[in-house]
XYZ file of C-alpha atoms in Angstrom:
413
model
C 0.079 -27.010 33.604
C 0.491 -29.904 36.154
C 3.961 -31.036 36.719
C 5.364 -34.072 38.707
C 8.862 -35.073 39.844
C 10.143 -38.585 39.996
C 13.436 -39.228 41.923
C 15.067 -42.515 41.271
C 17.693 -44.337 43.326
C 18.022 -46.779 46.326
C 20.365 -44.337 47.932
C 17.491 -41.884 48.244
C 15.163 -44.406 49.881
C 17.861 -45.597 52.279
C 18.616 -42.031 53.416
C 22.194 -42.242 52.239
C 21.727 -39.252 49.888
C 19.477 -36.219 50.360
C 17.431 -35.478 47.260
C 18.557 -31.845 46.424
C 17.680 -32.365 42.681
C 13.894 -32.272 43.281
C 14.192 -29.205 45.473
C 16.195 -27.401 42.676
C 13.916 -28.408 39.874
C 10.728 -27.448 41.841
C 12.190 -23.992 42.788
C 13.285 -23.366 39.231
C 9.815 -24.295 37.877
C 8.188 -22.066 40.544
C 10.266 -19.122 39.326
C 8.478 -19.564 35.982
C 5.011 -19.809 37.595
C 4.781 -23.636 37.263
C 3.765 -25.401 40.363
C 4.899 -28.978 41.189
C 1.735 -30.985 42.027
C 3.422 -34.188 43.098
C 6.726 -35.815 43.857
C 7.565 -39.560 44.066
C 10.707 -41.437 45.004
C 11.378 -44.965 43.884
C 14.338 -47.257 44.144
C 16.442 -48.888 41.333
C 13.695 -51.330 40.425
C 12.646 -51.430 36.787
C 8.995 -52.381 37.608
C 8.533 -49.734 40.252
C 9.920 -47.024 37.968
C 7.694 -48.118 35.081
C 4.611 -48.189 37.286
C 5.448 -44.818 38.756
C 5.853 -43.329 35.210
C 2.481 -44.772 34.102
C 0.736 -43.410 37.149
C 2.211 -39.909 36.849
C 1.719 -39.600 33.199
C -2.003 -40.148 33.615
C -2.538 -37.007 35.768
C 0.116 -34.614 34.694
C 1.331 -32.647 31.722
C 5.006 -32.965 32.460
C 7.083 -35.456 34.457
C 10.710 -34.798 35.204
C 12.759 -37.793 36.517
C 16.314 -37.798 37.780
C 18.596 -40.788 38.305
C 19.318 -44.163 37.004
C 21.092 -43.182 33.693
C 24.597 -44.338 34.598
C 26.761 -47.274 33.275
C 26.239 -49.796 36.102
C 23.828 -52.666 36.483
C 21.595 -50.768 38.905
C 21.058 -48.001 36.462
C 17.716 -49.305 34.935
C 15.758 -46.037 34.153
C 16.053 -46.367 30.324
C 14.818 -49.969 30.453
C 11.917 -48.946 32.709
C 10.951 -46.097 30.292
C 11.024 -48.584 27.412
C 8.753 -50.895 29.366
C 6.351 -48.116 30.293
C 6.028 -46.721 26.770
C 6.154 -49.976 24.897
C 9.253 -49.082 22.989
C 12.534 -50.952 22.209
C 15.843 -49.959 23.584
C 18.100 -48.951 20.667
C 21.618 -47.598 20.368
C 21.296 -43.812 20.177
C 24.090 -42.689 17.838
C 23.947 -39.118 18.985
C 24.490 -40.148 22.593
C 27.399 -42.392 21.472
C 28.978 -39.628 19.668
C 28.748 -37.427 22.709
C 30.246 -40.054 24.819
C 33.263 -40.611 22.555
C 33.816 -36.886 22.394
C 33.808 -36.716 26.204
C 36.507 -39.227 26.628
C 38.585 -37.785 23.947
C 38.515 -34.486 25.755
C 39.452 -36.177 29.015
C 42.369 -37.975 27.155
C 41.063 -41.279 28.546
C 39.899 -44.594 26.908
C 36.161 -45.211 27.154
C 35.227 -48.243 29.206
C 32.850 -50.612 27.317
C 30.287 -50.348 30.191
C 29.757 -46.711 29.423
C 28.207 -47.771 26.123
C 25.166 -48.882 28.107
C 24.311 -45.214 28.661
C 23.593 -44.990 24.886
C 20.793 -47.534 24.831
C 17.698 -45.397 24.896
C 14.057 -45.922 24.082
C 13.397 -45.692 20.347
C 12.641 -42.230 19.045
C 13.600 -40.515 22.256
C 14.872 -37.001 21.925
C 18.392 -36.461 23.380
C 19.126 -33.783 25.986
C 22.947 -33.007 25.894
C 25.070 -33.239 28.936
C 27.912 -30.710 28.728
C 29.576 -31.873 31.901
C 29.183 -35.628 32.108
C 28.733 -38.965 30.344
C 24.993 -39.539 30.765
C 22.812 -37.683 28.274
C 19.200 -37.153 29.268
C 16.160 -37.681 26.946
C 12.567 -36.846 26.606
C 9.538 -38.443 24.917
C 5.742 -38.496 25.105
C 3.492 -40.991 26.930
C -0.290 -40.557 26.384
C 0.246 -36.829 25.797
C 2.459 -36.314 28.863
C 6.003 -35.043 28.347
C 8.490 -37.300 30.131
C 11.931 -35.874 30.816
C 14.805 -37.876 32.137
C 17.969 -36.408 33.652
C 21.138 -37.897 35.348
C 21.127 -37.872 39.149
C 24.504 -36.066 39.583
C 23.325 -32.639 40.825
C 25.916 -30.478 39.003
C 25.215 -32.154 35.731
C 21.438 -32.064 36.203
C 21.526 -28.324 37.064
C 23.236 -27.397 33.760
C 20.860 -29.513 31.727
C 17.880 -28.148 33.564
C 18.777 -24.547 32.685
C 19.984 -25.106 29.214
C 17.379 -27.514 27.925
C 14.633 -28.530 30.330
C 13.238 -25.150 31.354
C 12.944 -23.937 27.650
C 11.349 -27.211 26.797
C 8.744 -26.959 29.557
C 8.026 -23.330 28.859
C 7.561 -24.105 25.201
C 5.022 -26.747 26.097
C 3.128 -24.229 28.237
C 2.830 -21.988 25.294
C 1.963 -18.602 26.788
C 3.749 -15.397 27.478
C 3.293 -15.285 31.216
C 6.297 -15.115 33.474
C 6.930 -15.311 37.138
C 9.209 -13.084 39.129
C 10.429 -13.739 42.767
C 12.000 -11.553 45.327
C 13.535 -13.036 48.369
C 14.283 -11.201 51.644
C 16.154 -12.894 54.397
C 15.092 -12.271 57.974
C 16.900 -12.956 61.285
C 15.848 -12.554 64.862
C 12.107 -13.068 64.375
C 10.181 -16.484 64.381
C 8.279 -17.528 61.328
C 5.049 -17.089 63.276
C 5.864 -13.449 64.198
C 6.961 -12.655 60.631
C 3.637 -14.090 59.309
C 1.632 -12.002 61.782
C 3.377 -8.809 60.779
C 2.982 -9.476 57.093
C -0.530 -11.056 57.235
C -2.206 -8.415 54.998
C 0.658 -7.814 52.557
C -0.688 -10.050 49.812
C -4.316 -9.246 50.390
C -3.567 -5.473 49.987
C -1.757 -6.100 46.751
C -3.584 -8.224 44.286
C -1.268 -10.489 42.218
C 1.348 -10.770 44.937
C 1.871 -13.974 46.958
C 4.003 -14.174 50.130
C 5.546 -17.465 51.292
C 7.927 -18.349 54.068
C 10.887 -20.806 54.188
C 12.833 -21.513 57.341
C 16.583 -21.991 56.830
C 17.905 -22.153 60.367
C 18.475 -19.702 61.947
C 16.901 -17.396 59.372
C 13.589 -17.194 57.634
C 13.294 -16.360 53.907
C 10.287 -14.261 52.878
C 9.569 -14.981 49.254
C 7.401 -12.569 47.183
C 6.164 -13.922 43.887
C 4.199 -12.396 41.114
C 2.967 -13.793 37.682
C 1.912 -11.974 34.646
C 2.849 -10.647 31.176
C 3.931 -7.046 31.866
C 7.544 -7.031 33.020
C 7.482 -3.506 34.235
C 4.260 -4.009 36.221
C 5.685 -7.254 37.824
C 8.819 -5.397 38.833
C 6.947 -2.472 40.287
C 4.636 -4.806 42.290
C 7.609 -6.798 43.684
C 9.519 -3.583 44.672
C 6.369 -2.242 46.357
C 5.900 -5.463 48.266
C 9.546 -5.585 49.262
C 9.511 -2.093 50.562
C 6.521 -2.903 52.749
C 8.188 -6.043 54.101
C 11.178 -3.904 55.029
C 8.922 -1.357 56.728
C 7.139 -4.061 58.739
C 10.237 -5.999 59.696
C 12.712 -3.166 60.104
C 16.344 -4.151 60.849
C 15.493 -7.808 61.016
C 15.758 -7.919 57.207
C 19.430 -8.905 56.930
C 19.726 -9.422 53.174
C 17.882 -8.321 50.098
C 17.159 -10.213 46.899
C 20.239 -11.961 45.584
C 22.193 -11.473 48.775
C 22.970 -13.382 51.909
C 23.805 -11.949 55.360
C 27.407 -12.794 54.515
C 27.478 -10.956 51.226
C 25.632 -8.076 52.790
C 28.386 -7.732 55.451
C 31.023 -7.958 52.824
C 29.400 -5.170 50.790
C 29.126 -2.988 53.855
C 32.850 -3.514 54.695
C 33.674 -2.421 51.129
C 31.408 0.607 51.188
C 32.602 1.834 54.600
C 36.297 1.081 54.030
C 36.495 -0.423 57.603
C 38.681 -3.370 58.614
C 38.031 -6.427 60.793
C 39.754 -8.810 63.229
C 38.124 -11.852 64.836
C 38.799 -13.802 68.014
C 36.772 -17.020 68.217
C 36.496 -19.722 70.876
C 33.281 -21.877 70.678
C 32.726 -21.215 66.984
C 36.175 -22.576 66.037
C 36.617 -20.393 62.933
C 33.101 -20.551 61.551
C 32.799 -16.720 61.543
C 36.103 -16.353 59.747
C 35.040 -19.051 57.263
C 31.904 -17.047 56.477
C 33.828 -13.838 55.998
C 36.661 -15.414 53.795
C 34.128 -17.385 51.700
C 33.321 -14.082 49.951
C 35.768 -13.023 47.272
C 37.692 -9.860 48.077
C 37.530 -10.216 51.855
C 41.312 -9.745 52.049
C 40.624 -6.056 51.467
C 38.979 -5.744 54.996
C 39.619 -8.874 56.985
C 43.010 -8.558 58.652
C 43.178 -11.377 61.244
C 41.268 -14.299 62.675
C 42.424 -16.169 65.889
C 40.823 -19.357 67.148
C 41.785 -19.198 70.816
C 40.099 -22.290 72.107
C 42.232 -22.899 75.214
C 42.572 -20.450 78.056
C 46.342 -20.372 77.536
C 45.803 -19.290 73.918
C 43.435 -16.526 75.020
C 46.122 -15.298 77.451
C 49.136 -15.745 75.281
C 47.856 -14.523 71.918
C 45.203 -11.998 72.927
C 46.445 -10.830 76.243
C 43.468 -11.854 78.282
C 44.636 -11.688 81.911
C 45.031 -15.036 83.619
C 43.443 -13.546 86.701
C 40.341 -12.526 84.728
C 40.044 -16.058 83.339
C 40.307 -17.558 86.828
C 37.841 -15.063 88.333
C 35.056 -15.056 85.722
C 35.761 -18.195 83.675
C 36.505 -18.249 79.942
C 32.754 -17.818 79.152
C 31.912 -14.396 80.386
C 31.215 -10.887 79.005
C 34.521 -9.706 80.552
C 36.675 -12.321 78.743
C 34.759 -11.706 75.475
C 35.654 -7.927 75.808
C 39.212 -8.759 76.588
C 39.428 -10.982 73.535
C 37.956 -8.393 71.232
C 40.316 -5.684 72.524
C 43.280 -8.039 72.222
C 42.402 -8.977 68.601
C 41.944 -5.366 67.645
C 45.243 -4.307 69.168
C 46.983 -7.369 67.499
C 45.580 -6.567 64.073
C 45.295 -2.770 64.156
C 41.825 -3.059 62.757
C 38.803 -0.735 62.972
C 36.563 -3.388 64.401
C 37.232 -6.567 66.327
C 34.612 -9.190 67.227
C 34.991 -11.986 69.684
C 32.810 -14.894 70.792
C 33.197 -17.270 73.691
C 30.641 -19.848 74.794
C 29.595 -23.351 75.734
C 28.402 -25.312 72.611
C 27.946 -28.562 74.428
C 27.003 -31.235 74.764
C 29.212 -31.152 77.948
C 30.728 -28.258 79.905
C 27.596 -26.573 81.088
C 26.741 -25.691 84.676
C 23.603 -24.360 86.525
C 24.962 -20.856 86.256
C 26.234 -21.254 82.655
C 24.279 -24.048 80.848
C 25.056 -25.328 77.428
C 24.168 -22.631 74.975
C 25.556 -19.802 76.993
C 27.432 -17.462 74.556
C 29.035 -14.009 74.887
C 29.716 -11.821 71.930
C 31.850 -8.603 72.074
C 32.679 -5.869 69.599
C 35.509 -3.431 69.979
C 36.254 -0.242 68.078
C 38.125 2.882 68.739
C 35.446 4.256 70.974
C 35.307 1.306 73.339
C 33.899 -2.257 73.681
C 30.468 -3.774 74.190
C 29.252 -7.244 74.959
C 26.118 -9.247 75.382
C 25.185 -12.653 76.607
C 22.781 -15.133 74.986
C 21.413 -18.553 75.779
C 20.925 -20.478 72.588
C 19.083 -23.847 72.473
C 19.821 -26.949 70.292
C 22.583 -29.348 69.703
C 26.284 -28.386 69.267
C 25.904 -27.586 65.514
C 22.869 -25.455 65.947
C 24.437 -23.498 68.826
C 27.617 -22.798 66.898
C 25.651 -21.945 63.738
C 23.284 -19.439 65.354
C 26.306 -17.831 67.278
C 28.113 -17.278 63.987
C 25.001 -15.836 62.358
C 24.363 -13.558 65.342
C 27.934 -12.355 65.153
C 27.486 -11.627 61.452
C 24.359 -9.562 62.338
C 26.249 -7.637 64.921
C 28.788 -6.675 62.227
C 26.030 -5.770 59.801
C 24.238 -3.550 62.299
C 27.489 -1.798 63.348
C 28.487 -1.118 59.740
C 25.063 0.314 58.951
C 25.370 2.722 61.775
C 28.646 4.129 60.512
């Protein structure tokens, strides 16, 4: 089955909005063993949309389009579909009924302009929108299934799962299924990971291995397709075990987890507690910790001590030490960690201090210099790093490195 995606909207061509819809649709189809062969992006131009649909329909079995179904003058997708398929635009009573019910639930009066969303090509089949005003629709053009969804990502995602995926699978008409297992890796480059795993798929027929960089981590995606669910699961588990064996402690999260949820799970399992003292990350680490529900059970305190005075006043870092070594040093990182642990009474305390840039560096301590320290009852250790990139990248990789410190320490308990 050949599938194509069509993204519609001037905002996409102008770079004002990132097209997350196509990525989500392609990934979801890939989960079912359906590869996306082509993707096009066009603006809010009726002629361009119609031409793109005619072109894609000639070489594909399914085309999924997003965008241009709203109530404003630049929402011209339905008109373009009517033009491409040679159909009239008619008032779709089912869509109008949905629209009226939607505004009744909101307790608001429907604006007349919303009625434009109910003008659809004749004989189009409606795709309900449980969370918005614009219904989708589907129809055939020269044997190709054309599917149209609103461009609002949250609305599109629900419709994709509830209606579109079953519709596409029904058209495929076989019992094959695809299963994917994702492992998240940190601390190795994509090239090094690929070298270590070069023979994994060759040694296991039916298993494919793909890599996706999501800075500063790399996702290793294992995928199998077949009809026997037990055999697929066994092959995935075998492949995942081999990946873990080859990559060791660099695998920071298993399937369905992230490094953050892994750390949260380990804190719950060990019963340990945590305090944080952050400088250059400005609360990013605390944000990752508290984004996980239930973190109040183990996260006791987070202090963003950006200024030297705050480091001294809140964490007890000696002013003399700050003057002697500077705020960005292993010694100050250790003092921050010890101070946070004493203040919170926690089992563990992690501290970070560094120079995120773009200014503030020196020949001895260039931009990207970071020190991380971790204190527990037995003592305190620290390590220095030199990260590269802009301010956001330096802060991000510092936060993820800190999370990996916590993960490794908790695993050693």
